[in-house]
Short mmCIF file of C-alpha atoms in Angstrom, two decimals:
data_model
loop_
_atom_site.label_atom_id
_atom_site.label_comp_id
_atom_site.label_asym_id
_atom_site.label_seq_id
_atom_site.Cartn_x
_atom_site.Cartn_y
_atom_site.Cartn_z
CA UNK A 722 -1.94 23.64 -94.15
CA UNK A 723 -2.93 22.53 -90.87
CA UNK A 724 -5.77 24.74 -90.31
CA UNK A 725 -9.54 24.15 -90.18
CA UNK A 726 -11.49 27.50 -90.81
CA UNK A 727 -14.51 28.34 -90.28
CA UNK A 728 -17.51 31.19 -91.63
CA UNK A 729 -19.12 33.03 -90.57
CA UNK A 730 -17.74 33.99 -87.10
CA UNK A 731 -20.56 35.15 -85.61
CA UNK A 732 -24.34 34.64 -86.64
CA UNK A 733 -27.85 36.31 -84.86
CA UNK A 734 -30.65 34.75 -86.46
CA UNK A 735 -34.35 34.75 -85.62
CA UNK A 736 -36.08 32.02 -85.22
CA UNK A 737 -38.00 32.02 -88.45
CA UNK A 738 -34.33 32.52 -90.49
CA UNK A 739 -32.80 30.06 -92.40
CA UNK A 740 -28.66 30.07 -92.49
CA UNK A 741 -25.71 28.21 -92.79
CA UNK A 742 -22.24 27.44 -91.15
CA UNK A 743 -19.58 26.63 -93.35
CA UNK A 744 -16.60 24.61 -92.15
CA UNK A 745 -13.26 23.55 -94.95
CA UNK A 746 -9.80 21.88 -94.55
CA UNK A 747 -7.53 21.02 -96.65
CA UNK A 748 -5.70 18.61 -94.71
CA UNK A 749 -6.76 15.30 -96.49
CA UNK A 750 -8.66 14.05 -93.60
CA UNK A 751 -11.33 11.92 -94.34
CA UNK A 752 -13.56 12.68 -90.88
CA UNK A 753 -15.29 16.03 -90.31
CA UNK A 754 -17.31 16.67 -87.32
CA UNK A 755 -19.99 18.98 -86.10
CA UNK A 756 -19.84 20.58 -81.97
CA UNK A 757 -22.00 22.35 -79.92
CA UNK A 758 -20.49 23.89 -76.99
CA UNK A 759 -22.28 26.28 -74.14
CA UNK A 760 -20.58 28.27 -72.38
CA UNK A 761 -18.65 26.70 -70.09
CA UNK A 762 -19.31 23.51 -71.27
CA UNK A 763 -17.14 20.95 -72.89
CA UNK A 764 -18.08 20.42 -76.63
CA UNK A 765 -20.88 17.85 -77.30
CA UNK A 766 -20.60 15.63 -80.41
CA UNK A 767 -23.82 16.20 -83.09
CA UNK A 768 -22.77 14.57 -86.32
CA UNK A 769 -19.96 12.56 -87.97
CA UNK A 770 -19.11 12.85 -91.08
CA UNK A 771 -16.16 9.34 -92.92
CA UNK A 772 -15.41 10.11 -96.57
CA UNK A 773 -18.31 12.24 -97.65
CA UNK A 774 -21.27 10.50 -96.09
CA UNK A 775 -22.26 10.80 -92.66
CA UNK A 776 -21.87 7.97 -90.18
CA UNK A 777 -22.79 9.44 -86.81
CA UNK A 778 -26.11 11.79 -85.85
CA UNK A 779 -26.41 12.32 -81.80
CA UNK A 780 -29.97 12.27 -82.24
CA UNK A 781 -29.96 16.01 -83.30
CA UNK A 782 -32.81 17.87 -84.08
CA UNK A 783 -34.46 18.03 -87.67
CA UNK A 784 -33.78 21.95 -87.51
CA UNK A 785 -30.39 20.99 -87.70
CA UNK A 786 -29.53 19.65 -90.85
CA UNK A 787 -25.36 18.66 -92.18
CA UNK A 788 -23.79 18.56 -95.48
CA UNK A 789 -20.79 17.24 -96.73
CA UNK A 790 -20.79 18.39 -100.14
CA UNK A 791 -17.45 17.06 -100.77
CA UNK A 792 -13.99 16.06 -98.87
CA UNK A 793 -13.01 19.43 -97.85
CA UNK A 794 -16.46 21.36 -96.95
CA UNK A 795 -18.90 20.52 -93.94
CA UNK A 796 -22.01 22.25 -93.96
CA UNK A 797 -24.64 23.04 -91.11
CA UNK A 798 -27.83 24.29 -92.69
CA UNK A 799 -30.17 26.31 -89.34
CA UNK A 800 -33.40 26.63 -89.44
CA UNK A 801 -36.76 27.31 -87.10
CA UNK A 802 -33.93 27.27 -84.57
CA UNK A 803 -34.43 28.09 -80.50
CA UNK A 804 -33.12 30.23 -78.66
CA UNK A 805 -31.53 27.50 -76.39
CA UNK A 806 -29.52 26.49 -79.59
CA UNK A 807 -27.71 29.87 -79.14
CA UNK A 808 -23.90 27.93 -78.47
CA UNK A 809 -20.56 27.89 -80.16
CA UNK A 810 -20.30 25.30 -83.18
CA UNK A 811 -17.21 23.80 -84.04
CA UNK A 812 -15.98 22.24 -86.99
CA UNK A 813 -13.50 19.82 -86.56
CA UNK A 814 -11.66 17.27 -88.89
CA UNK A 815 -9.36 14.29 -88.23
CA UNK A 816 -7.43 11.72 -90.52
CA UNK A 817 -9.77 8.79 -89.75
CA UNK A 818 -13.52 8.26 -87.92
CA UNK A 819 -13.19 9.37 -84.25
CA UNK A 820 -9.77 9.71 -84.13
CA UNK A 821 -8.35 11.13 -80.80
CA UNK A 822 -6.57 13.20 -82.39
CA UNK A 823 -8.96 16.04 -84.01
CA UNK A 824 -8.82 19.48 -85.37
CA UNK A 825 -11.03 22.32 -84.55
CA UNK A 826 -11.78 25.40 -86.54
CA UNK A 827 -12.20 28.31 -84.09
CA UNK A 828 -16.05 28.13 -84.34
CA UNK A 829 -19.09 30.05 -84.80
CA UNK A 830 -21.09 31.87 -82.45
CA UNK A 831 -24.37 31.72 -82.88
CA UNK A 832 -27.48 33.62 -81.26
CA UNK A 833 -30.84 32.75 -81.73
CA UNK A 834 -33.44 35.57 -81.34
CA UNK B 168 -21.94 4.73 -66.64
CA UNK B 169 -19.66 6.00 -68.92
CA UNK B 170 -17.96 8.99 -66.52
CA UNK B 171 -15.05 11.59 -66.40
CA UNK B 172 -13.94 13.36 -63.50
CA UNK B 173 -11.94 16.56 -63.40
CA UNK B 174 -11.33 19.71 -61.26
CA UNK B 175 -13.80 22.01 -62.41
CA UNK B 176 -10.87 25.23 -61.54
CA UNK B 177 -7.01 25.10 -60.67
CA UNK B 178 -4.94 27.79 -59.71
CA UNK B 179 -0.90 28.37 -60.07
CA UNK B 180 1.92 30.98 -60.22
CA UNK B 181 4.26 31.75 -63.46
CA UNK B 182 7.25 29.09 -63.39
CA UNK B 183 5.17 26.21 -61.13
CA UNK B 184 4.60 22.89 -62.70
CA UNK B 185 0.83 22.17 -62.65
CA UNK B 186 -0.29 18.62 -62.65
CA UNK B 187 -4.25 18.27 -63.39
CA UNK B 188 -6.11 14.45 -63.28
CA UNK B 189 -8.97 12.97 -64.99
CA UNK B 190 -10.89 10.10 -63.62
CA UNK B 191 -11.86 7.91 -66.31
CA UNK B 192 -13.74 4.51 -65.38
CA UNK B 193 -14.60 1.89 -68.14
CA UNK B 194 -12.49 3.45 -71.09
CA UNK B 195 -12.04 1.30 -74.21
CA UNK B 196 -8.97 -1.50 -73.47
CA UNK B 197 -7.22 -0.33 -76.79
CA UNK B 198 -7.23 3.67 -76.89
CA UNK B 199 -5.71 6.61 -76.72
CA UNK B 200 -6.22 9.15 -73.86
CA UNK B 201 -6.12 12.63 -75.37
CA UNK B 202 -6.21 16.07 -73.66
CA UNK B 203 -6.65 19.03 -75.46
CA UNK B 204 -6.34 23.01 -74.18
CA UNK B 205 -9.04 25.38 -75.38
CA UNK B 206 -8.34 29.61 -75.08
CA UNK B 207 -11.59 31.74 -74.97
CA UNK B 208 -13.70 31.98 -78.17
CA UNK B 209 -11.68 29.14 -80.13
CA UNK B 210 -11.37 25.48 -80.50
CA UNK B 211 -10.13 23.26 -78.41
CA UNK B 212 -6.37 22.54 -79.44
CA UNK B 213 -4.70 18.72 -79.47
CA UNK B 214 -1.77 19.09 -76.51
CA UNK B 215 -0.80 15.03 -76.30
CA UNK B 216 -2.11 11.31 -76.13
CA UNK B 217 -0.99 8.27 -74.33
CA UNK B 218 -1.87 4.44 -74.53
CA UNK B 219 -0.42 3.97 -71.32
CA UNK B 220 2.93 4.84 -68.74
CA UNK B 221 4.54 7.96 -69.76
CA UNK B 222 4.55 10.61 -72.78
CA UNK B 223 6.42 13.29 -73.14
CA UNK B 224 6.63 16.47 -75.87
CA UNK B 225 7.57 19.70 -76.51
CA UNK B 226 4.64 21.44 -74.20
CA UNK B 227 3.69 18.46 -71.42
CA UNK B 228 3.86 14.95 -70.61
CA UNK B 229 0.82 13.11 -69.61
CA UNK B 230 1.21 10.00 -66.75
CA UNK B 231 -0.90 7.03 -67.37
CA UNK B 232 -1.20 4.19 -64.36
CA UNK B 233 -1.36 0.21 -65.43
CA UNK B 234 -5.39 0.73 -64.65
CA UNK B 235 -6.06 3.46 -66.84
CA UNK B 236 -8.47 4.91 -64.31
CA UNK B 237 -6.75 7.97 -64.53
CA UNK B 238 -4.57 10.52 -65.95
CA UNK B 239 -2.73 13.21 -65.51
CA UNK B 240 -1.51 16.29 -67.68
CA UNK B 241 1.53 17.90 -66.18
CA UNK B 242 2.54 21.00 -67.49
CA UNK B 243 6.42 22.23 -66.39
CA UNK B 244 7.02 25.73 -65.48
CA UNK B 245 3.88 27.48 -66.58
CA UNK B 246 3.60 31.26 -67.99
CA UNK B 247 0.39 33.45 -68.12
CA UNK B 248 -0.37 32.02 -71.43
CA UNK B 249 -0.84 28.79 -69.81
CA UNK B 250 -4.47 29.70 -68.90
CA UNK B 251 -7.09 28.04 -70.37
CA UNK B 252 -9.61 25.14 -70.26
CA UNK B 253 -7.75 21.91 -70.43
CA UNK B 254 -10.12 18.64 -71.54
CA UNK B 255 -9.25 15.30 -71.15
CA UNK B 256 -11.05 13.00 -74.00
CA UNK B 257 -11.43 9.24 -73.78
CA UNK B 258 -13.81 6.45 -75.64
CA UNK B 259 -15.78 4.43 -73.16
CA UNK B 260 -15.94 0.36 -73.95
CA UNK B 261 -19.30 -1.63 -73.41
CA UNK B 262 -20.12 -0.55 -77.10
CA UNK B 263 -20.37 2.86 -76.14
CA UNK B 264 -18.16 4.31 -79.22
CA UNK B 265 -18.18 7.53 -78.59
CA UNK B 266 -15.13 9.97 -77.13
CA UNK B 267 -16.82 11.88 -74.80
CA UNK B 268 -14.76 15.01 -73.66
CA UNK B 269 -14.31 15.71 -69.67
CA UNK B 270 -15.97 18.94 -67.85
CA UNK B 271 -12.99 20.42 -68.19
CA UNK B 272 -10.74 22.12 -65.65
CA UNK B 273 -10.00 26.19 -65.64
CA UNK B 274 -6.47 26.84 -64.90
CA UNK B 275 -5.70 30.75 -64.07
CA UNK B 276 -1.86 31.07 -63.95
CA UNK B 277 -0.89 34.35 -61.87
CA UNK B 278 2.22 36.04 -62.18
#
């Protein structure tokens, strides 16, 4: 299984909501990452995640907050978001830390009311 | 400063080779560069990496000079699917470990 998924697919949220974007793999890999991506954009790294704990934040906003609650699921808990956070978030996973080689779930798009 | 360069849009015909270059200044001495393809509402997709001279697979080779200022994706014979948004991804050196993915360039293949 060489496939990362992703749920939900698409999310509208106000900005008092509180939600969550689920990412899972199952291919052993030991790195999962979090993306944001605007529109026509290349994806921007926000956090790093080596075996369970997380080892890279891009100085991302408290209203964004990641969980790894073990080596297969990556969280990304919303809330009191913006509507500037509206984007595309991918998941992504890789064997090792900032591998080149990564895979990416086909993402969520979110909208922020 | 840690910078990429590619063309932001590319155009081509069903059955042309397309060659498309990334500018990369500073990378890290002892790493991969990577480009990936990304199709409209999904993730970007892992096409090939090189250390350095010439790679080759099933879907492109990528051309790396003895610099490694550059490189350059070539796609042979391209069909309509062929259009997308094609990243290169490098890690800067300096202590700057982070890949950082290029603009990106649009290619529209025509028939």
């Amino acid at each position: 299984d060489t496939e990362v998924t992703q749920t939900p697919k698409h999310l509208v949220m106000g900005m008092t909501n509180k939600k969550s974007l689920k990412c899972e793999q199952h291919m052993g890999h030991r790195a999962m990452y979090w993306y944001k991506q605007k529109a026509k954009k290349p994806p921007e790294l926000m956090f790093v995640y080596s075996y369970e704990k997380l080892s890279i934040n891009e100085s991302v906003p408290s209203r964004f907050s990641p969980e790894c609650p073990n080596s297969s699921l990556l969280n990304l808990h919303l809330h009191a978001l913006q509507p500037e956070d509206s984007a595309l978030y991918l998941c992504a996973s890789s064997q090792e830390e900032l591998d080149n080689e990564q895979f990416f779930g086909p993402g969520t798009r979110l909208t922020v009311l | 400063l840690a910078k990429t360069t590619q063309p932001i849009s590319m155009d081509s015909y069903e059955g042309q080779e397309v060659n498309i270059t990334c500018s990369h200044n500073n990378i890290a001495t002892n790493d991969y560069i990577t480009w990936y393809q990304q199709f409209p509402s999904q993730g970007p997709r892992f096409i090939i990496q090189g250390y350095k001279t010439k790679v080759t697979n099933e879907v492109a080779s990528l051309f790396i000079p003895a610099d490694r200022k550059s490189s350059t994706l070539s796609l042979p014979r391209v069909s309509l699917s062929d259009t997308a948004v094609y990243y290169c991804l490098v890690r800067f050196s300096g202590g700057y470990n982070k890949l950082i993915f290029g603009a990106g360039t649009r290619l529209a293949v025509h028939p």
